[in-house]
Coordinates of C-alpha atoms and ligand atoms in Angstrom, one line a residue:
M26 CA 2.4 -12.0 9.4
N27 CA 4.3 -15.2 8.4
S28 CA 2.0 -17.2 10.4
A29 CA -1.3 -15.7 8.8
Q30 CA 0.3 -16.3 5.3
T31 CA 1.0 -19.7 5.7
K32 CA -2.2 -20.7 7.8
L33 CA -4.5 -18.9 5.7
P34 CA -4.3 -19.3 2.2
W35 CA -7.3 -17.6 0.6
R36 CA -7.6 -14.8 -1.8
E37 CA -9.9 -12.1 -2.0
T38 CA -10.1 -9.8 -5.4
L39 CA -10.8 -6.5 -4.8
Y40 CA -14.4 -5.2 -6.2
H41 CA -17.1 -2.8 -6.6
P42 CA -20.5 -3.9 -7.1
I43 CA -20.7 -2.6 -10.2
P44 CA -22.5 -3.9 -13.7
Q45 CA -20.1 -6.1 -16.1
H46 CA -19.9 -3.3 -18.2
P47 CA -20.4 -0.2 -16.4
R48 CA -22.2 2.2 -18.8
R49 CA -20.7 5.6 -18.8
L50 CA -21.4 8.1 -16.1
D51 CA -21.7 11.8 -15.8
S52 CA -19.9 13.3 -13.3
R53 CA -22.9 13.8 -10.8
T54 CA -23.5 10.2 -10.8
F55 CA -22.7 8.0 -8.2
Y56 CA -23.5 4.5 -6.9
S57 CA -25.6 3.3 -4.5
V58 CA -25.3 -0.4 -3.4
E59 CA -27.2 -2.6 -1.7
T60 CA -24.8 -5.2 -0.6
K61 CA -25.2 -8.9 0.1
G62 CA -23.4 -8.4 3.2
A63 CA -25.8 -6.2 4.5
R64 CA -28.7 -9.0 3.8
M65 CA -26.6 -11.6 5.6
N66 CA -26.3 -9.2 8.6
T67 CA -29.9 -10.1 10.1
S68 CA -30.2 -13.6 8.6
K69 CA -26.7 -15.2 9.6
P70 CA -25.8 -14.4 13.0
N71 CA -23.0 -16.6 12.7
E72 CA -20.2 -14.8 12.0
D73 CA -17.7 -17.3 10.1
K74 CA -20.5 -18.0 7.9
S75 CA -21.3 -14.2 7.3
S76 CA -17.9 -13.9 6.6
P77 CA -16.7 -12.6 3.3
R78 CA -16.0 -15.7 1.0
P79 CA -12.8 -16.4 -0.5
A80 CA -14.2 -15.1 -3.9
V81 CA -11.7 -15.6 -6.4
V82 CA -10.1 -16.7 -9.1
R83 CA -7.1 -15.0 -10.2
V84 CA -3.6 -15.8 -8.7
R85 CA -1.5 -13.0 -7.4
G86 CA 1.7 -12.9 -6.6
A87 CA 4.1 -10.8 -5.0
E88 CA 3.5 -12.1 -1.5
S89 CA 2.2 -15.4 -2.3
G90 CA 4.3 -18.3 -1.9
D91 CA 3.2 -20.2 -4.6
S92 CA 5.3 -22.0 -7.1
G93 CA 6.0 -21.0 -10.5
L94 CA 7.4 -17.8 -9.8
G95 CA 10.6 -17.9 -11.4
Q96 CA 13.1 -15.2 -10.3
Y97 CA 11.0 -12.4 -11.7
G98 CA 7.7 -13.1 -9.8
K99 CA 4.7 -14.6 -11.1
Q100 CA 3.2 -14.0 -14.6
R101 CA -0.4 -12.7 -13.7
K102 CA -3.2 -13.7 -15.8
K103 CA -5.0 -10.8 -16.9
Q104 CA -8.1 -10.1 -15.2
S105 CA -11.5 -9.0 -16.7
D106 CA -14.5 -7.7 -15.2
S107 CA -16.3 -10.8 -16.2
A108 CA -13.9 -12.6 -13.5
L109 CA -16.2 -10.8 -10.9
P110 CA -18.2 -13.1 -8.7
Q111 CA -21.5 -14.0 -9.6
D112 CA -22.9 -12.3 -6.6
L113 CA -22.4 -9.0 -8.3
R114 CA -25.1 -9.8 -10.6
Q115 CA -27.3 -9.9 -7.7
M116 CA -26.6 -6.4 -6.8
S117 CA -28.3 -3.4 -7.8
V118 CA -26.8 0.0 -8.8
S119 CA -28.5 3.1 -8.7
G120 CA -27.8 6.0 -11.0
Q121 CA -28.3 9.8 -9.9
G122 CA -28.2 10.2 -6.1
G123 CA -29.9 8.5 -3.5
P124 CA -31.1 5.0 -2.9
N125 CA -32.8 3.1 -5.5
S126 CA -32.4 -0.6 -5.1
S127 CA -35.8 -2.2 -3.4
E128 CA -34.6 -2.7 -0.3
E129 CA -32.8 0.7 0.1
K130 CA -36.2 2.5 -1.2
K131 CA -37.9 0.4 1.5
L132 CA -35.6 1.5 3.9
G133 CA -34.8 5.1 3.2
Q134 CA -32.9 7.0 5.5
P135 CA -33.6 5.1 8.9
Q136 CA -35.4 7.8 11.3
N137 CA -33.4 6.7 14.0
V138 CA -30.0 7.3 12.5
T139 CA -30.4 10.8 11.3
K140 CA -29.5 12.6 14.4
S141 CA -27.1 11.6 17.6
G142 CA -29.1 9.1 19.4
G143 CA -26.7 9.1 22.5
G144 CA -24.7 6.1 20.8
L145 CA -21.6 8.1 21.1
A146 CA -22.1 8.5 25.0
S147 CA -23.1 5.0 25.4
V148 CA -19.9 3.7 23.5
A149 CA -17.9 6.2 25.7
R150 CA -19.2 4.7 28.6
L151 CA -18.6 1.3 27.9
I152 CA -14.8 2.2 27.2
K153 CA -14.9 4.1 30.6
L154 CA -16.0 0.9 32.2
G155 CA -13.4 -0.8 30.7
R156 CA -15.8 -3.2 28.8
C157 CA -14.1 -2.8 25.6
K158 CA -10.0 -4.0 25.3
N159 CA -10.0 -5.4 21.7
V160 CA -11.0 -2.5 19.8
V161 CA -11.3 -3.0 16.1
V162 CA -11.4 0.4 14.0
V163 CA -12.6 0.5 10.2
T164 CA -11.7 3.4 8.4
G165 CA -12.3 5.1 4.8
A166 CA -11.5 8.3 3.2
G167 CA -13.8 10.1 5.2
I168 CA -11.1 10.2 7.8
S169 CA -8.6 11.9 5.7
T170 CA -10.8 15.0 4.0
A171 CA -10.0 17.2 7.2
S172 CA -6.6 16.5 6.0
G173 CA -7.3 17.9 2.6
I174 CA -7.7 14.9 0.5
P175 CA -11.0 14.4 -1.5
D176 CA -13.0 11.1 -0.8
F177 CA -14.4 9.3 -3.4
R178 CA -18.3 10.1 -3.5
T179 CA -19.2 13.0 -1.4
P180 CA -21.2 15.0 -3.8
G181 CA -19.3 18.2 -5.3
T182 CA -16.1 17.7 -3.5
G183 CA -15.6 13.8 -3.6
L184 CA -13.1 12.5 -6.5
Y185 CA -15.9 10.8 -8.6
A186 CA -17.5 14.4 -8.9
N187 CA -14.4 16.1 -10.6
L188 CA -13.6 13.4 -13.0
E189 CA -13.1 15.7 -16.1
A190 CA -9.4 16.1 -14.4
Y191 CA -8.8 12.5 -14.6
N192 CA -10.5 12.2 -18.1
V193 CA -12.0 8.5 -17.4
P194 CA -14.9 7.2 -19.0
Y195 CA -16.6 6.1 -15.7
P196 CA -15.4 6.7 -12.0
E197 CA -13.9 2.8 -11.2
A198 CA -11.5 3.2 -14.1
I199 CA -8.9 5.1 -12.3
F200 CA -8.4 1.9 -10.3
N201 CA -9.1 -0.6 -12.8
V202 CA -6.1 -2.5 -13.6
D203 CA -6.9 -3.3 -17.3
Y204 CA -8.1 0.3 -17.8
F205 CA -4.4 1.3 -16.4
S206 CA -2.6 -1.3 -18.5
N207 CA -3.9 0.6 -21.5
D208 CA -3.8 4.3 -20.0
P209 CA -1.9 4.8 -16.9
Q210 CA -2.2 8.6 -16.6
P211 CA -5.5 8.8 -15.0
F212 CA -4.0 6.9 -12.0
F213 CA -0.9 8.8 -12.0
S214 CA -2.9 12.1 -12.1
L215 CA -4.6 10.9 -8.7
A216 CA -1.2 9.5 -7.3
K217 CA 0.2 12.9 -7.5
V218 CA -2.6 13.8 -5.2
L219 CA -2.9 10.9 -2.9
Y220 CA 1.3 10.2 -2.8
P221 CA 2.1 10.5 0.9
G222 CA 4.3 13.6 1.7
S223 CA 1.8 16.4 1.2
H224 CA -0.7 15.8 3.9
R225 CA -0.6 15.8 7.2
P226 CA -2.8 13.6 9.8
N227 CA -5.5 15.1 11.5
Y228 CA -7.5 14.5 14.9
I229 CA -9.3 11.9 13.8
H230 CA -5.8 9.9 12.8
Y231 CA -4.6 10.8 16.2
F232 CA -7.6 9.8 18.2
I233 CA -6.8 6.2 16.7
R234 CA -3.5 6.2 17.8
M235 CA -4.8 7.4 21.3
L236 CA -6.9 4.2 21.0
H237 CA -3.7 2.2 20.6
H238 CA -1.7 4.3 23.2
K239 CA -4.4 3.4 25.8
G240 CA -3.8 -0.2 24.8
L241 CA -7.2 -0.9 23.5
L242 CA -6.7 -1.2 19.7
L243 CA -6.6 -4.6 18.4
R244 CA -6.4 -3.5 15.0
L245 CA -6.7 -0.4 12.3
Y246 CA -8.1 -1.7 8.9
T247 CA -7.9 1.3 6.6
Q248 CA -9.0 1.5 2.8
N249 CA -6.9 4.4 2.7
I250 CA -3.8 4.7 0.7
D251 CA -2.8 8.0 1.8
G252 CA -0.4 6.9 4.5
L253 CA -1.7 9.1 7.2
E254 CA -2.1 6.2 9.7
K255 CA 1.4 5.6 9.6
L256 CA 2.4 8.9 9.6
C257 CA 0.7 9.8 12.7
G258 CA 2.5 7.1 14.6
I259 CA 0.2 4.0 14.5
P260 CA 2.7 1.1 14.5
D261 CA 2.9 -1.4 11.4
E262 CA 1.7 -4.2 13.6
K263 CA -1.6 -2.3 14.4
L264 CA -2.3 -1.2 10.9
V265 CA -4.0 -2.9 7.9
E266 CA -3.7 -1.4 4.7
A267 CA -6.3 -3.5 3.2
H268 CA -5.9 -1.7 -0.2
G269 CA -2.2 -1.2 -0.3
S270 CA 0.0 1.8 -0.2
F271 CA 2.5 3.6 -2.1
A272 CA 5.1 2.4 0.0
T273 CA 6.3 0.0 -2.5
A274 CA 6.1 -0.4 -6.2
S275 CA 6.0 -3.3 -8.8
C276 CA 5.7 -4.2 -12.2
H277 CA 1.6 -4.2 -12.9
L278 CA 2.0 -7.1 -15.2
C279 CA 4.8 -9.6 -13.9
Y280 CA 4.9 -7.9 -10.6
T281 CA 9.0 -7.8 -10.5
S282 CA 9.2 -4.9 -7.8
Y283 CA 10.5 -1.7 -8.4
P284 CA 12.1 1.1 -6.2
A285 CA 9.5 3.0 -4.5
E286 CA 10.8 6.3 -4.9
E287 CA 12.1 6.1 -8.3
A288 CA 8.5 5.3 -9.2
K289 CA 7.4 8.3 -7.3
R290 CA 10.1 10.3 -8.7
A291 CA 8.8 9.4 -12.5
I292 CA 5.3 9.9 -11.6
M293 CA 5.7 13.1 -9.8
N294 CA 7.6 14.2 -12.9
G295 CA 4.9 13.1 -15.5
D296 CA 7.0 10.2 -16.6
I297 CA 5.8 6.5 -16.7
P298 CA 8.1 4.0 -14.7
T299 CA 8.5 0.8 -16.6
C300 CA 9.4 -2.4 -15.5
T301 CA 13.3 -3.5 -15.9
F302 CA 12.0 -7.0 -16.8
C303 CA 9.4 -6.9 -19.2
A304 CA 8.9 -3.1 -20.1
A305 CA 5.4 -3.0 -18.5
T306 CA 4.1 -0.1 -16.4
V307 CA 5.0 -0.3 -12.8
K308 CA 2.4 1.0 -10.6
P309 CA 2.6 1.8 -6.7
D310 CA 1.3 -1.3 -4.8
V311 CA -2.3 0.3 -4.2
V312 CA -4.7 -2.6 -4.8
F313 CA -6.8 -2.1 -7.9
F314 CA -10.2 -3.7 -8.6
G315 CA -9.4 -7.1 -9.8
E316 CA -6.6 -7.5 -7.8
D317 CA -5.8 -9.6 -4.6
L318 CA -5.6 -7.9 -1.2
P319 CA -2.6 -7.9 0.8
Q320 CA -2.2 -11.4 2.8
K321 CA -2.3 -9.2 5.7
Y322 CA -5.9 -8.5 5.2
F323 CA -6.5 -11.8 6.3
L324 CA -5.9 -11.0 10.1
H325 CA -9.6 -10.4 10.1
T326 CA -10.2 -13.9 10.6
K327 CA -8.5 -13.7 13.7
D328 CA -9.2 -10.1 14.9
F329 CA -12.9 -9.9 13.9
P330 CA -14.3 -12.6 16.0
K331 CA -12.1 -11.3 19.0
A332 CA -13.2 -7.6 18.8
D333 CA -15.5 -6.3 21.7
L334 CA -16.0 -3.1 19.8
L335 CA -16.1 -2.1 16.2
V336 CA -15.5 1.7 15.1
I337 CA -16.4 2.4 11.8
M338 CA -15.3 6.0 10.7
G339 CA -15.8 7.5 7.3
T340 CA -16.6 5.0 4.8
S341 CA -19.6 4.5 2.2
L342 CA -18.7 0.6 3.0
Q343 CA -19.4 0.4 -1.0
I344 CA -15.7 -1.5 -1.9
E345 CA -15.8 -5.3 -1.4
P346 CA -14.8 -7.5 0.0
F347 CA -13.8 -4.7 2.9
A348 CA -17.2 -3.5 3.4
S349 CA -18.5 -7.1 4.5
L350 CA -15.9 -7.3 7.3
V351 CA -18.2 -5.0 9.6
N352 CA -20.7 -8.2 9.6
T353 CA -18.1 -10.6 10.9
V354 CA -17.5 -9.3 14.5
R355 CA -20.1 -11.5 16.9
S356 CA -23.5 -10.4 17.2
T357 CA -23.3 -9.2 21.0
V358 CA -20.4 -6.7 19.6
P359 CA -21.4 -3.1 19.8
R360 CA -20.8 -1.5 16.2
L361 CA -20.4 2.3 16.2
L362 CA -20.6 4.1 12.8
L363 CA -19.4 7.7 12.7
N364 CA -19.9 9.3 9.5
R365 CA -21.8 11.8 7.8
H366 CA -24.5 9.4 6.4
A367 CA -25.9 5.9 7.7
V368 CA -24.4 3.3 5.3
G369 CA -24.1 -0.3 4.9
P370 CA -25.9 -2.5 7.7
F371 CA -26.5 0.7 9.4
L372 CA -29.4 1.5 7.0
R373 CA -31.3 -1.0 8.1
V374 CA -34.7 -0.5 10.3
P375 CA -34.8 -1.2 13.4
M376 CA -30.8 -1.6 13.3
R377 CA -29.2 -4.4 15.2
R378 CA -29.3 -4.2 19.0
G379 CA -25.9 -2.6 20.1
D380 CA -25.5 -0.6 16.9
H381 CA -25.0 3.0 17.2
T382 CA -24.7 5.9 14.4
E383 CA -23.5 9.6 15.2
L384 CA -23.8 11.2 12.0
G385 CA -22.4 14.4 11.1
D386 CA -18.9 16.0 10.3
L387 CA -16.3 13.3 11.4
E388 CA -13.6 15.4 13.1
N389 CA -16.5 17.4 15.1
T390 CA -17.7 14.0 16.4
V391 CA -14.4 12.1 17.2
R392 CA -13.6 15.4 19.1
R393 CA -16.8 15.1 20.9
F394 CA -16.1 11.5 21.7
A395 CA -12.6 12.3 22.8
E396 CA -13.9 14.5 25.2
M397 CA -16.5 12.1 26.7
L398 CA -13.6 9.6 27.2
G399 CA -11.5 12.4 28.9
W400 CA -8.6 11.9 26.1
N401 CA -9.1 15.1 24.3
D402 CA -6.1 17.0 26.2
D403 CA -3.8 14.1 25.8
I404 CA -4.6 13.9 21.9
V405 CA -4.0 17.8 21.4
E406 CA -0.9 17.3 23.1
L407 CA 0.1 14.2 21.1
M408 CA -0.8 15.9 18.0
K409 CA 1.3 18.7 18.9
S410 CA 4.5 16.9 19.9
H411 CA 4.3 14.5 17.2
E412 CA 3.6 17.0 14.5
Q413 CA 6.4 19.5 15.9
E414 CA 9.0 16.5 16.0
H415 CA 8.2 14.4 13.2
V416 CA 5.7 15.1 10.6
P417 CA 7.2 18.2 9.2
T418 CA 10.5 16.5 8.0
L419 CA 8.2 13.5 6.7
V420 CA 5.9 15.8 4.9
S421 CA 8.4 17.9 3.2
G422 CA 9.7 14.6 1.6
R423 CA 12.2 12.7 3.3
S424 CA 10.2 10.0 3.7
E425 CA 9.4 9.2 0.0
T426 CA 8.1 6.2 0.4
G427 CA 5.4 7.4 2.8
G428 CA 6.7 5.1 5.4
S429 CA 6.1 5.6 9.2
D430 CA 8.5 7.2 11.6
C431 CA 9.1 3.8 13.6
D432 CA 11.2 5.2 15.8
E433 CA 9.0 7.4 17.4
S434 CA 6.8 5.7 19.7
D435 CA 5.2 7.4 22.4
S436 CA 4.6 4.7 25.2
E437 CA 5.2 1.3 26.1
T438 CA 2.0 0.6 24.7
D439 CA 3.0 2.1 21.4
S440 CA 5.4 -0.3 20.3
K441 CA 8.1 0.0 17.9
C442 CA 7.8 -1.1 14.5
S443 CA 8.8 -4.3 13.4
A444 CA 12.6 -4.7 11.6
S445 CA 11.1 -5.7 8.7
S446 CA 8.2 -3.1 8.2
C447 CA 10.5 0.0 8.7
P448 CA 11.8 1.5 5.8
R449 CA 14.9 2.8 7.4
N450 CA 16.0 -1.2 8.5
Ligands
CNA515 P1 -16.1 7.1 0.1 O1 -16.9 6.1 -1.0 O2 -15.7 8.3 -0.9 O3 -16.9 7.3 1.3 C1 -16.4 8.4 2.4 C2 -17.4 8.1 3.5 O4 -17.0 9.0 4.1 C3 -18.7 9.0 2.7 O5 -19.6 8.0 3.0 C4 -18.7 10.1 2.9 O6 -20.0 10.6 3.6 C5 -18.0 10.2 4.5 N1 -17.6 11.4 4.7 C6 -16.5 12.3 3.8 N2 -16.0 13.2 4.7 C7 -16.7 13.1 6.1 C8 -16.8 14.1 6.9 N3 -15.6 15.0 7.0 N4 -17.4 13.8 8.1 C9 -17.7 12.7 8.0 N5 -18.2 11.8 7.0 C10 -17.3 12.0 5.9 O7 -14.7 6.3 0.6 P2 -14.6 4.8 1.2 O8 -13.4 4.8 1.8 O9 -15.7 4.2 1.5 O10 -14.2 3.9 -0.4 C11 -13.1 2.7 0.0 C12 -11.9 3.5 -1.6 C13 -11.7 5.0 -1.5 C14 -10.7 2.9 -1.0 O11 -10.5 2.0 -2.1 C15 -9.7 4.0 -1.0 O12 -8.4 3.6 -1.6 C16 -10.2 5.2 -1.9 N6 -9.8 6.5 -1.5 C17 -8.6 6.6 -0.7 C18 -8.6 8.1 -0.2 C19 -7.5 8.1 0.8 O13 -6.5 7.0 1.0 N7 -7.3 9.4 1.6 C20 -9.2 9.0 -0.9 C21 -10.1 8.9 -2.0 C22 -10.3 7.7 -2.4

């Protein structure tokens, strides 16, 4: 990580392509966004050029080696929506249910991705032939719905459809740092649901761990903040939690760090943890809109060009800059989307050569994929032993920061967590 930090001095700030002044949305509304990344996909085969641009603007702190910190960390410049990149103005946002942008209207739901087109079997064949040894996996909230954690956008069950519980004027407010500054309660209510400790990894998480066990996983890039990837035993060096995690906490204004367990205790008790230095509200280091992504995210500049298979699971690819990552593998690299709906570049007709989709319930799909690969028994066994030995104690609360059970690695391939990342060190 250190070398990545020193060699890659860029910053990327999390954003959702929404209008500058988002209108109030009723609870049934969800966004459908035409991303620039999707357009770039066909016109710019060179992955470096199509990489998400270092967007932004704001200096953030905790991990940065920039000067001017003082012993309490860098003062943060307050970020408003107006700092969102110019690109956002080119993006269209639709209202009630379904595609609305001109391109999406034109494209609609591509006919060749609405049912199983044999893509799963094709990719399984490639893996079995040994043609995929550097697999990059990109995930979102859809891999954790089988663990009982709602995603954002699934109509009916997604968090955006149940906003009354959080009392926010528009969905993204929950993760808006300016909104949080004024009223942290909506996020803290949601945090109670998402805090690691009450949910278990499911078959999909263990499938990804099995990819690692087989020596095929180059890296898992997750947008999730539920900690289930760590909990299922995927080692820290194989994991990029692109939108941060609950494992650490800090002041949202001055970035002074704060004990994660204390922050969790306060939030769970309905209290507001406050910074010991400036008395502003402390928040878990989950990345909010307008905040920079962790330095580890920049491993993508090395990983994606090296990937020989990209598997995308359970994400609507609506949040930037993460969503555009999928366009940065080489144009010859197969991409497999496992999701309930086609999203992002997989909405295009015709799809890029080497693109495959398998639409439907993710857990079912992944089980079928594992069967094709001949891994199902291994995964079931791994789940059983890991659950019995490790997950109950973690889920019942011994691991308050949601850290992984780092000593537990299942093979020479499942390497140990690094000393710095292990919460017990
Ligand atoms: P999203 O926008 O809600 O998209 C989820 C996608 O997964 C949708 O396309 C769904 O159709 C699909 N999906 C959901 N369940 C299933 C299923 N069982 N089978 C197949 N497909 C399914 O969420 P994204 O991850 O794309 O958005 C990124 C946000 C969500 C990140 O910033 C996260 O921090 C945030 N988030 C995380 C969690 C979590 O950590 N578990 C939960 C909710 C939101």
